[in-house]
Coordinates of N, CA and C in Angstrom, one line a residue:
X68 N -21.8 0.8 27.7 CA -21.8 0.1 26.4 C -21.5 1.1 25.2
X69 N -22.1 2.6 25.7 CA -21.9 3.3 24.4 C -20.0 3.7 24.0
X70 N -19.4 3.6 25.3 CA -18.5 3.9 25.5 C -17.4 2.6 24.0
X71 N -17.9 1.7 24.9 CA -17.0 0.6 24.1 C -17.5 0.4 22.5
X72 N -18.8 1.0 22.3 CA -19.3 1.1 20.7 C -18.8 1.5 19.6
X73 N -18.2 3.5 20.9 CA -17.6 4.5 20.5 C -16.0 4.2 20.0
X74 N -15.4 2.6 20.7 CA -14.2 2.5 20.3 C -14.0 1.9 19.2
X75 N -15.3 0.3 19.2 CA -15.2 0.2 18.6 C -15.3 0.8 16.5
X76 N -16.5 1.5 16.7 CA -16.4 2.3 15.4 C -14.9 3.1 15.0
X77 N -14.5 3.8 16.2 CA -12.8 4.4 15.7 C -11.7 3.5 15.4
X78 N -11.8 2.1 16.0 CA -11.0 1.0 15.3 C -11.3 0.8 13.8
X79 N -12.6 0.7 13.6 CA -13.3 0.0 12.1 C -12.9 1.2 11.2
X80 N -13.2 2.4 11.8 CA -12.3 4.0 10.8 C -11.1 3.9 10.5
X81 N -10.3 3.2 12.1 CA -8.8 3.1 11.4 C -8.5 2.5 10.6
X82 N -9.0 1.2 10.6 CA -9.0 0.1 9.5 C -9.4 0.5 8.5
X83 N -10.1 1.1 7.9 CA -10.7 1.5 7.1 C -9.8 2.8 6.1
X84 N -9.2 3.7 6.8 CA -8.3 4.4 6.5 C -6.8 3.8 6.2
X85 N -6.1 2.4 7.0 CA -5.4 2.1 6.8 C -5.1 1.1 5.9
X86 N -6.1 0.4 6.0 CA -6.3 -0.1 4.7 C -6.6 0.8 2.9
X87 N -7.0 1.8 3.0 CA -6.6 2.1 2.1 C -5.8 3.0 1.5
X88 N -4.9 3.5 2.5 CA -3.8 3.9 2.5 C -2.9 2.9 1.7
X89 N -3.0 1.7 2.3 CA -1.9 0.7 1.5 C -2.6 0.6 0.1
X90 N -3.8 0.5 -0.2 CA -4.4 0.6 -1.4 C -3.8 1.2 -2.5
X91 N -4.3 2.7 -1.9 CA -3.3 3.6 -2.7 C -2.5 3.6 -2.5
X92 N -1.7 3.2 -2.3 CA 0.4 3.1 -1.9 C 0.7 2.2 -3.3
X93 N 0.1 1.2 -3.4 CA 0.1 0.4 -3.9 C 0.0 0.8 -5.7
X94 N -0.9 1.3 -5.8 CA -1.8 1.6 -6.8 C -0.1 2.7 -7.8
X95 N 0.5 3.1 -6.7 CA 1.4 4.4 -7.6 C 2.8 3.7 -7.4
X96 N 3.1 2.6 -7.4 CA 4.2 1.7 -7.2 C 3.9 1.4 -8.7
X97 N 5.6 1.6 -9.5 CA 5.2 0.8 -11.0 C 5.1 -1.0 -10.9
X98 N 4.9 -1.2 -11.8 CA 4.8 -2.8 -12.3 C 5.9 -3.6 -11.7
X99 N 7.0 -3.0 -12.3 CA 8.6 -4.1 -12.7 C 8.9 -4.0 -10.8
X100 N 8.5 -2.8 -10.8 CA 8.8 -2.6 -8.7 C 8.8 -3.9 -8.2
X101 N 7.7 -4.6 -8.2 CA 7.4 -5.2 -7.2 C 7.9 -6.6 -8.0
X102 N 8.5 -7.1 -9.2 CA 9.5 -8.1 -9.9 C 11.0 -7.8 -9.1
X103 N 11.0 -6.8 -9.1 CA 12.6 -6.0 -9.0 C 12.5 -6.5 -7.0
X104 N 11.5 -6.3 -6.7 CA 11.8 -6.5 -4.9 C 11.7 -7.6 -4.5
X105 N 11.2 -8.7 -5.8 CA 11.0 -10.0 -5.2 C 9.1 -10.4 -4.3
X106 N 8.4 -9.4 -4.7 CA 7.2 -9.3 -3.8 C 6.0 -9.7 -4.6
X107 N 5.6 -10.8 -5.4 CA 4.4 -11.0 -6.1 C 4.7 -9.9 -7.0
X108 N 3.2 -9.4 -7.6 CA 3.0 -9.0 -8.5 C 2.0 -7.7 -8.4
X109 N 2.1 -6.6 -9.2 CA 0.8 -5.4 -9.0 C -0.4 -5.7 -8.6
X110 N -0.6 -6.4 -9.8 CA -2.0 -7.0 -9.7 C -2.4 -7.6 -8.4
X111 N -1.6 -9.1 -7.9 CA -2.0 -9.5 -6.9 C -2.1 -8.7 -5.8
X112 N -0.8 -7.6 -5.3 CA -1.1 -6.6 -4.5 C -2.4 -5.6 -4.2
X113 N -2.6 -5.3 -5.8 CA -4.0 -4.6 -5.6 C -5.2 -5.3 -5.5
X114 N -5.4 -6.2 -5.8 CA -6.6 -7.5 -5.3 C -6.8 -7.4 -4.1
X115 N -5.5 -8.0 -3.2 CA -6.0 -8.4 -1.9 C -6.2 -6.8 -1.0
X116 N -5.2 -5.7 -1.3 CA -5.4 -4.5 -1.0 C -7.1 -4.0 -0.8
X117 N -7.6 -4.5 -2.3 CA -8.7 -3.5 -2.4 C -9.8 -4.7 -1.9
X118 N -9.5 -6.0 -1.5 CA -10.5 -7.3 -1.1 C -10.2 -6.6 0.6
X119 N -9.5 -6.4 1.3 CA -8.9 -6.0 2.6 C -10.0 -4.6 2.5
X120 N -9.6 -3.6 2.2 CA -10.6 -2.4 2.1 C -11.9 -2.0 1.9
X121 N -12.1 -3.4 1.2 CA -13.8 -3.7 1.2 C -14.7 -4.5 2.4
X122 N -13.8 -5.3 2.7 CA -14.6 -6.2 3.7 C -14.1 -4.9 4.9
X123 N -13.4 -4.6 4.9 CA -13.0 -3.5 6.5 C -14.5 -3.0 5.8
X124 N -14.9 -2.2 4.8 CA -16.3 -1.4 4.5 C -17.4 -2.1 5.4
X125 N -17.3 -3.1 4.6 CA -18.5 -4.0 5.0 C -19.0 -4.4 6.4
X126 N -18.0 -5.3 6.7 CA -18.2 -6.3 7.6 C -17.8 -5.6 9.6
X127 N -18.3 -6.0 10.5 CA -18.1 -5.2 11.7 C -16.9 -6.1 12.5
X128 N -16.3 -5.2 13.3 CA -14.7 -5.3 13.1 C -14.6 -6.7 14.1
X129 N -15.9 -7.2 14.8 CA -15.8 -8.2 15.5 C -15.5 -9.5 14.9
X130 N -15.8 -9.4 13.2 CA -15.8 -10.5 12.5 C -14.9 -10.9 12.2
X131 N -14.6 -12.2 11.6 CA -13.4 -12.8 11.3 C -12.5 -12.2 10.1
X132 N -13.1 -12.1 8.8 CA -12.7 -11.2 8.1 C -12.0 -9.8 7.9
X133 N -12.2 -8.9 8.5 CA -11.8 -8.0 8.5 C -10.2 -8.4 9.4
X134 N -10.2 -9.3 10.0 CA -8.9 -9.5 10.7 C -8.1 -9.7 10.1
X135 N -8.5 -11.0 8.9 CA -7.6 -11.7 7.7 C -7.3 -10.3 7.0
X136 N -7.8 -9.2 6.4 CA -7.6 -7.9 5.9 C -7.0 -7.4 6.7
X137 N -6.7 -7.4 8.0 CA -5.4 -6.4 8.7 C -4.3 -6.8 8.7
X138 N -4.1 -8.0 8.7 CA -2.8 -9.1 8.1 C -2.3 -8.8 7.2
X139 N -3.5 -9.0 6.0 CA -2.8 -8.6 4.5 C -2.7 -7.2 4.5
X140 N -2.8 -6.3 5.2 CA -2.1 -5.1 5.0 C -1.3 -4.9 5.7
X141 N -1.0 -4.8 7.2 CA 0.4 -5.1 7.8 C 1.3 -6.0 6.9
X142 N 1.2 -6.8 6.0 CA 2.6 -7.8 5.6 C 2.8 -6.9 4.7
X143 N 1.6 -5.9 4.0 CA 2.1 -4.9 2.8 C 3.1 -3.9 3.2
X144 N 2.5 -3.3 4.5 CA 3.1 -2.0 5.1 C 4.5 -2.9 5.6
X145 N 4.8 -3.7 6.6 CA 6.5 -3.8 6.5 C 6.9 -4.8 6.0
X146 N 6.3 -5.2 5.0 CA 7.3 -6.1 4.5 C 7.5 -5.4 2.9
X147 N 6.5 -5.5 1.9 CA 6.4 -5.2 0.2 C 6.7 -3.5 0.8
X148 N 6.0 -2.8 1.0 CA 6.1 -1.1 0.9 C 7.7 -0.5 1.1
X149 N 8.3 -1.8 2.3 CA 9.5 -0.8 2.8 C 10.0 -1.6 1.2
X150 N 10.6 -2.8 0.8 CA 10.9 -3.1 -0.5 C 11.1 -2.1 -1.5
X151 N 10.1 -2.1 -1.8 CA 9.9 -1.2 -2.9 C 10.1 0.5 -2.7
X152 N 10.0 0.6 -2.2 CA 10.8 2.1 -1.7 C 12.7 2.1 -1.5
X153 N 12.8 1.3 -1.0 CA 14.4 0.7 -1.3 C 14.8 0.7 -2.6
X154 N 14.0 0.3 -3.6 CA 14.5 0.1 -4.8 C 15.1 1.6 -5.5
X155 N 16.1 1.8 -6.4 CA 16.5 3.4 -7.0 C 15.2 4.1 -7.1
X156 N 14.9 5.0 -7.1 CA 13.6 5.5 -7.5 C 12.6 5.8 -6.4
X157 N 13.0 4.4 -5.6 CA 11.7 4.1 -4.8 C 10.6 3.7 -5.3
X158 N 10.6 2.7 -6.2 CA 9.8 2.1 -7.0 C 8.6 3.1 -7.9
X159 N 8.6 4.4 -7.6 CA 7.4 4.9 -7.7 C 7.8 5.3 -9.3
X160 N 6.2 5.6 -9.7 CA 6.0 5.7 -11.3 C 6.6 7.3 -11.7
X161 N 7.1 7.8 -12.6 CA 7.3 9.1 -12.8 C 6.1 9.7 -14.0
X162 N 5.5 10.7 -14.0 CA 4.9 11.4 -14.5 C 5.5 12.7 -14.8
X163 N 5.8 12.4 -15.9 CA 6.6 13.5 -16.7 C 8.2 13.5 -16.7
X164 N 8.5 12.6 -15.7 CA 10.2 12.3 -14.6 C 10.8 13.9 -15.4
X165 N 12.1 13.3 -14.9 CA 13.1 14.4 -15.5 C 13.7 14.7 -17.0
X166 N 14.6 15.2 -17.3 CA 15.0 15.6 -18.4 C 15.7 14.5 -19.2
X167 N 15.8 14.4 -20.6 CA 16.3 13.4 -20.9 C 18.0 13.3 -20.7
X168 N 18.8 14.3 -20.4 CA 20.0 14.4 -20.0 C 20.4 14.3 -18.7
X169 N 19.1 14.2 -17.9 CA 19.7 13.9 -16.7 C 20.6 12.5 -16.3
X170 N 21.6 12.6 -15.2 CA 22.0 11.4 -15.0 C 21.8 10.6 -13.8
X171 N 22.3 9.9 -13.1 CA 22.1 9.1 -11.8 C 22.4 10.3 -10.9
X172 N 22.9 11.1 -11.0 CA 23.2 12.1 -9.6 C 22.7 13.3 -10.1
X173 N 21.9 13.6 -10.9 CA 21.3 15.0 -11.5 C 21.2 15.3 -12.9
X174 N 20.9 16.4 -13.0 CA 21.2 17.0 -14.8 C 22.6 17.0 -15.0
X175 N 22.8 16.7 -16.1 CA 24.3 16.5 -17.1 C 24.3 17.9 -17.6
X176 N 25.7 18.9 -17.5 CA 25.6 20.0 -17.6 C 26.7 20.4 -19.0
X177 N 27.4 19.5 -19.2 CA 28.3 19.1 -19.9 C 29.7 19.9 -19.7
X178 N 29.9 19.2 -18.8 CA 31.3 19.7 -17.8 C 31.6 21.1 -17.5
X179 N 30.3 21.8 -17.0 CA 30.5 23.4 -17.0 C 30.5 23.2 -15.4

């Protein structure tokens, strides 16, 4: 029994880890991203992300809930995450981004 205990705790860690992996995945995707991919909304994404991450906390992995939380993050991981990374950019937010003369294929050097 300790054996199958031992497995189950390293399932409930993965869950746990994986779920908030998507959490944070989520959290650094801008706004318009997830308009632009067709995929709900930020907000809604982070809800059920961070509702999925909590009950994985809580609840033991034999329960029904945490299962409904593995769902809603597998549909995030291949369905919304590959989306939004397809988008130019890869949907992600820029902090500080580039130069203001840069163009779609780099810095603008002005024909040197």
């Amino acid at each position: 029994m300790q054996g199958f205990a031992g497995f189950l705790w390293l399932l409930s860690a993965a869950l746990i880890i994986f779920s908030g992996f998507a959490l944070f995945d989520a959290m650094f995707h801008r706004e318009d991203a997830y308009r632009a991919a067709d995929k709900k909304t930020k907000p809604f994404w982070l809800i059920v992300l961070g509702l999925a991450f909590v009950v994985n906390l809580i609840f033991d992995i034999l329960s029904f809930l945490p299962i409904i939380g593995l769902v809603a993050t597998i549909v995030y991981m291949v369905d919304v995450r590959p989306a939004l990374r397809g988008l130019p950019g890869g949907g992600r937010s820029r902090k500080g981004g580039g130069s203001s003369s840069d163009g779609p294929y780099g810095p603008y050097n002005g024909g040197r």
